[in-house]
Amino acid sequence: MSEATYDVLIIGGGVSGTALLYELARYTDLKSIGLVEKYDHVAIVNSHGRNNSQTIHYGDIETNYSLDKARVTKRTAGMVVNFATKLPTEERDRVIFRYPKMVLGVGTRECEFLRARHSRFNELFPNLKLLERDEIAKLEPNLVEGRRTDEPIVALAALDEYSAVNYTTLSEAFVDQAQKSAAEKETRCDVFLSTAVERITEEGGIFKVRTPNRGTLTARYVVVSAGGHSLLFAHQMGYGLDKSCLPMAGSFYFTPKVLNGKVYTVQNENLPFAAVHGDPDVLVEGKTRFGPTALMLPLLERYNGKTFFEFLKVLRLDRNVIKALWELLKVRDIRNYIFKNFLYEVPILRERLFLKDIQKIVPSLTAKEVTFAKGFGGVRPQLIDKNKHKLVMGEAKINPGTGIVFNMTPSPGGTSCLGNAEKDMYLARDFLGFTIDTEAFERDLLTGEIPLTELERPEASSLM
């Protein structure tokens, strides 16, 4: 084996890929780790603050999360907070932010739902408060101002937690800490920016990663964390051919500052996409950002038209994909939602239409106060299971057990970055046989959280 061969090579420098780089450099005895990113900076596609809601998802105010999912998500959210709060103060304050947060119920049905949810989730989230109308008005007066007095409202709120994150600065911190740990242990830890991957092949147990500017990089183990492109690389190698990709694009809108913190709304159980919410924007001062919309878009990256042809390759359109899409469109709520979200992309019309959605949160807003957030919004590479004719919700992993793993991480992929990296670290350990410093890992990242051994650990030979 040549000196240039990495023990583990990571493809994709978003928050998931950089989180894995950090964990491998900090907590293992690997001697050679590499990361390849096609852009000139880490985390500037879907991990960039413009392209997501900048939220740490705990599962408390996300009403589409079951209790079991919330338990896992709370754990991974805690890992992000534990990492960031151990950074120097100035760096920490560029990564995570404290805002009050709540989910607002409007109308009798939603209020009853939230009251019942509070009873079920209170043990897992003891800081989650049930707020009545007067208490809501004290925290977020614009939620009550202009609303009919006979319209029932209630909220579940957490008032003193880190609830927002800049995933670009978080990724930068992962790389910085990885390289510091590697230097202390004399581990090779290379980060190649502006380096696209053309093809991945495997010969004699060694993976060859071909790039146009750095030749062919070789590795004993490869993890691909490149959004929708992960599935494209998997298909090229003959894996995951029963999966297709449906990119869902989200757009946002700005208003003057009308909220003090994050305000979510109750999810429609028939809609597999995020309900509208309002957030302080960590990149734009003095504004509240509302969204996202959800639009099927034939691109693997929102503002990169060159990815249209890559989308066609990864779509693998056939009758099974068509049937899966038809199953979606048969649901009236989804059908109407898709049509409405197409209209949200029409200039002039979109602000007035979207106003109706955000007036559920802030009734007094007017159309003149709503502006389309140009250049904001990313793409979620939602997977389609062609055999089951349905969407695969949440994170997805293709692991054939051959020494290569492909990660597709739509929301809450940012929140889950360290948790997903933990799973990948153990998968790599099972394949390569290196040692993990679990004591340091738990001390740094799992203070007050559930050890991995108490959760479902991914099997080394699983194929999703």
PDB file of N, CA and C in Angstrom, residues 100-102 129-144 155-160 258-263:
ATOM      1  N   PRO A 100     -35.448  32.239  22.263  1.00  0.00           N
ATOM      2  CA  PRO A 100     -36.621  31.478  22.687  1.00  0.00           C
ATOM      3  C   PRO A 100     -37.263  30.831  21.460  1.00  0.00           C
ATOM      4  N   LYS A 101     -37.961  29.725  21.685  1.00  0.00           N
ATOM      5  CA  LYS A 101     -38.592  29.036  20.553  1.00  0.00           C
ATOM      6  C   LYS A 101     -39.915  28.452  21.019  1.00  0.00           C
ATOM      7  N   MET A 102     -40.852  28.324  20.089  1.00  0.00           N
ATOM      8  CA  MET A 102     -42.150  27.743  20.418  1.00  0.00           C
ATOM      9  C   MET A 102     -42.810  27.190  19.168  1.00  0.00           C
ATOM     10  N   LYS A 129     -42.545  24.348  28.112  1.00  0.00           N
ATOM     11  CA  LYS A 129     -43.653  24.965  28.833  1.00  0.00           C
ATOM     12  C   LYS A 129     -44.893  25.054  27.948  1.00  0.00           C
ATOM     13  N   LEU A 130     -46.056  24.877  28.565  1.00  0.00           N
ATOM     14  CA  LEU A 130     -47.334  25.075  27.882  1.00  0.00           C
ATOM     15  C   LEU A 130     -47.793  26.502  28.157  1.00  0.00           C
ATOM     16  N   LEU A 131     -47.895  27.306  27.123  1.00  0.00           N
ATOM     17  CA  LEU A 131     -48.221  28.725  27.268  1.00  0.00           C
ATOM     18  C   LEU A 131     -49.633  29.015  26.774  1.00  0.00           C
ATOM     19  N   GLU A 132     -50.383  29.763  27.582  1.00  0.00           N
ATOM     20  CA  GLU A 132     -51.694  30.232  27.183  1.00  0.00           C
ATOM     21  C   GLU A 132     -51.561  31.608  26.522  1.00  0.00           C
ATOM     22  N   ARG A 133     -52.670  32.137  26.080  1.00  0.00           N
ATOM     23  CA  ARG A 133     -52.676  33.357  25.266  1.00  0.00           C
ATOM     24  C   ARG A 133     -51.920  34.516  25.920  1.00  0.00           C
ATOM     25  N   ASP A 134     -52.181  34.784  27.195  1.00  0.00           N
ATOM     26  CA  ASP A 134     -51.533  35.926  27.852  1.00  0.00           C
ATOM     27  C   ASP A 134     -50.028  35.723  27.971  1.00  0.00           C
ATOM     28  N   GLU A 135     -49.614  34.488  28.216  1.00  0.00           N
ATOM     29  CA  GLU A 135     -48.181  34.196  28.323  1.00  0.00           C
ATOM     30  C   GLU A 135     -47.494  34.305  26.962  1.00  0.00           C
ATOM     31  N   ILE A 136     -48.193  33.892  25.915  1.00  0.00           N
ATOM     32  CA  ILE A 136     -47.655  34.049  24.563  1.00  0.00           C
ATOM     33  C   ILE A 136     -47.454  35.525  24.250  1.00  0.00           C
ATOM     34  N   ALA A 137     -48.443  36.354  24.616  1.00  0.00           N
ATOM     35  CA  ALA A 137     -48.385  37.782  24.323  1.00  0.00           C
ATOM     36  C   ALA A 137     -47.183  38.457  24.986  1.00  0.00           C
ATOM     37  N   LYS A 138     -46.793  37.987  26.172  1.00  0.00           N
ATOM     38  CA  LYS A 138     -45.640  38.574  26.846  1.00  0.00           C
ATOM     39  C   LYS A 138     -44.339  38.261  26.116  1.00  0.00           C
ATOM     40  N   LEU A 139     -44.241  37.052  25.568  1.00  0.00           N
ATOM     41  CA  LEU A 139     -43.017  36.632  24.887  1.00  0.00           C
ATOM     42  C   LEU A 139     -42.971  37.085  23.435  1.00  0.00           C
ATOM     43  N   GLU A 140     -44.088  36.910  22.750  1.00  0.00           N
ATOM     44  CA  GLU A 140     -44.168  37.242  21.318  1.00  0.00           C
ATOM     45  C   GLU A 140     -45.458  38.027  21.077  1.00  0.00           C
ATOM     46  N   PRO A 141     -45.458  39.321  21.387  1.00  0.00           N
ATOM     47  CA  PRO A 141     -46.695  40.105  21.289  1.00  0.00           C
ATOM     48  C   PRO A 141     -47.328  40.109  19.901  1.00  0.00           C
ATOM     49  N   ASN A 142     -46.525  39.998  18.860  1.00  0.00           N
ATOM     50  CA  ASN A 142     -47.085  40.049  17.510  1.00  0.00           C
ATOM     51  C   ASN A 142     -47.858  38.788  17.131  1.00  0.00           C
ATOM     52  N   LEU A 143     -47.738  37.730  17.933  1.00  0.00           N
ATOM     53  CA  LEU A 143     -48.546  36.540  17.674  1.00  0.00           C
ATOM     54  C   LEU A 143     -49.995  36.753  18.086  1.00  0.00           C
ATOM     55  N   VAL A 144     -50.206  37.711  19.001  1.00  0.00           N
ATOM     56  CA  VAL A 144     -51.544  37.960  19.528  1.00  0.00           C
ATOM     57  C   VAL A 144     -52.165  39.224  18.937  1.00  0.00           C
ATOM     58  N   ALA A 155     -49.321  27.457  22.986  1.00  0.00           N
ATOM     59  CA  ALA A 155     -47.973  27.213  22.472  1.00  0.00           C
ATOM     60  C   ALA A 155     -47.198  26.307  23.427  1.00  0.00           C
ATOM     61  N   LEU A 156     -46.282  25.532  22.848  1.00  0.00           N
ATOM     62  CA  LEU A 156     -45.274  24.821  23.616  1.00  0.00           C
ATOM     63  C   LEU A 156     -43.960  25.565  23.389  1.00  0.00           C
ATOM     64  N   ALA A 157     -43.272  25.915  24.461  1.00  0.00           N
ATOM     65  CA  ALA A 157     -42.112  26.797  24.319  1.00  0.00           C
ATOM     66  C   ALA A 157     -40.953  26.350  25.196  1.00  0.00           C
ATOM     67  N   ALA A 158     -39.750  26.570  24.680  1.00  0.00           N
ATOM     68  CA  ALA A 158     -38.503  26.435  25.438  1.00  0.00           C
ATOM     69  C   ALA A 158     -37.821  27.795  25.361  1.00  0.00           C
ATOM     70  N   LEU A 159     -37.529  28.371  26.512  1.00  0.00           N
ATOM     71  CA  LEU A 159     -37.194  29.788  26.529  1.00  0.00           C
ATOM     72  C   LEU A 159     -35.716  30.099  26.695  1.00  0.00           C
ATOM     73  N   ASP A 160     -34.914  29.124  27.095  1.00  0.00           N
ATOM     74  CA  ASP A 160     -33.512  29.436  27.390  1.00  0.00           C
ATOM     75  C   ASP A 160     -32.598  28.308  26.924  1.00  0.00           C
ATOM     76  N   VAL A 258     -40.369  40.978  13.524  1.00  0.00           N
ATOM     77  CA  VAL A 258     -41.666  40.868  14.188  1.00  0.00           C
ATOM     78  C   VAL A 258     -41.677  39.758  15.235  1.00  0.00           C
ATOM     79  N   LEU A 259     -40.591  38.980  15.322  1.00  0.00           N
ATOM     80  CA  LEU A 259     -40.498  37.899  16.298  1.00  0.00           C
ATOM     81  C   LEU A 259     -39.219  38.051  17.118  1.00  0.00           C
ATOM     82  N   ASN A 260     -39.288  37.673  18.377  1.00  0.00           N
ATOM     83  CA  ASN A 260     -38.110  37.677  19.240  1.00  0.00           C
ATOM     84  C   ASN A 260     -37.334  36.370  19.156  1.00  0.00           C
ATOM     85  N   GLY A 261     -38.016  35.305  18.772  1.00  0.00           N
ATOM     86  CA  GLY A 261     -37.381  33.997  18.679  1.00  0.00           C
ATOM     87  C   GLY A 261     -37.977  33.189  17.555  1.00  0.00           C
ATOM     88  N   LYS A 262     -37.780  31.874  17.623  1.00  0.00           N
ATOM     89  CA  LYS A 262     -38.276  30.971  16.591  1.00  0.00           C
ATOM     90  C   LYS A 262     -39.724  30.583  16.910  1.00  0.00           C
ATOM     91  N   VAL A 263     -40.582  30.650  15.908  1.00  0.00           N
ATOM     92  CA  VAL A 263     -41.975  30.252  16.073  1.00  0.00           C
ATOM     93  C   VAL A 263     -42.335  29.278  14.956  1.00  0.00           C
TER      94      VAL A 263
END
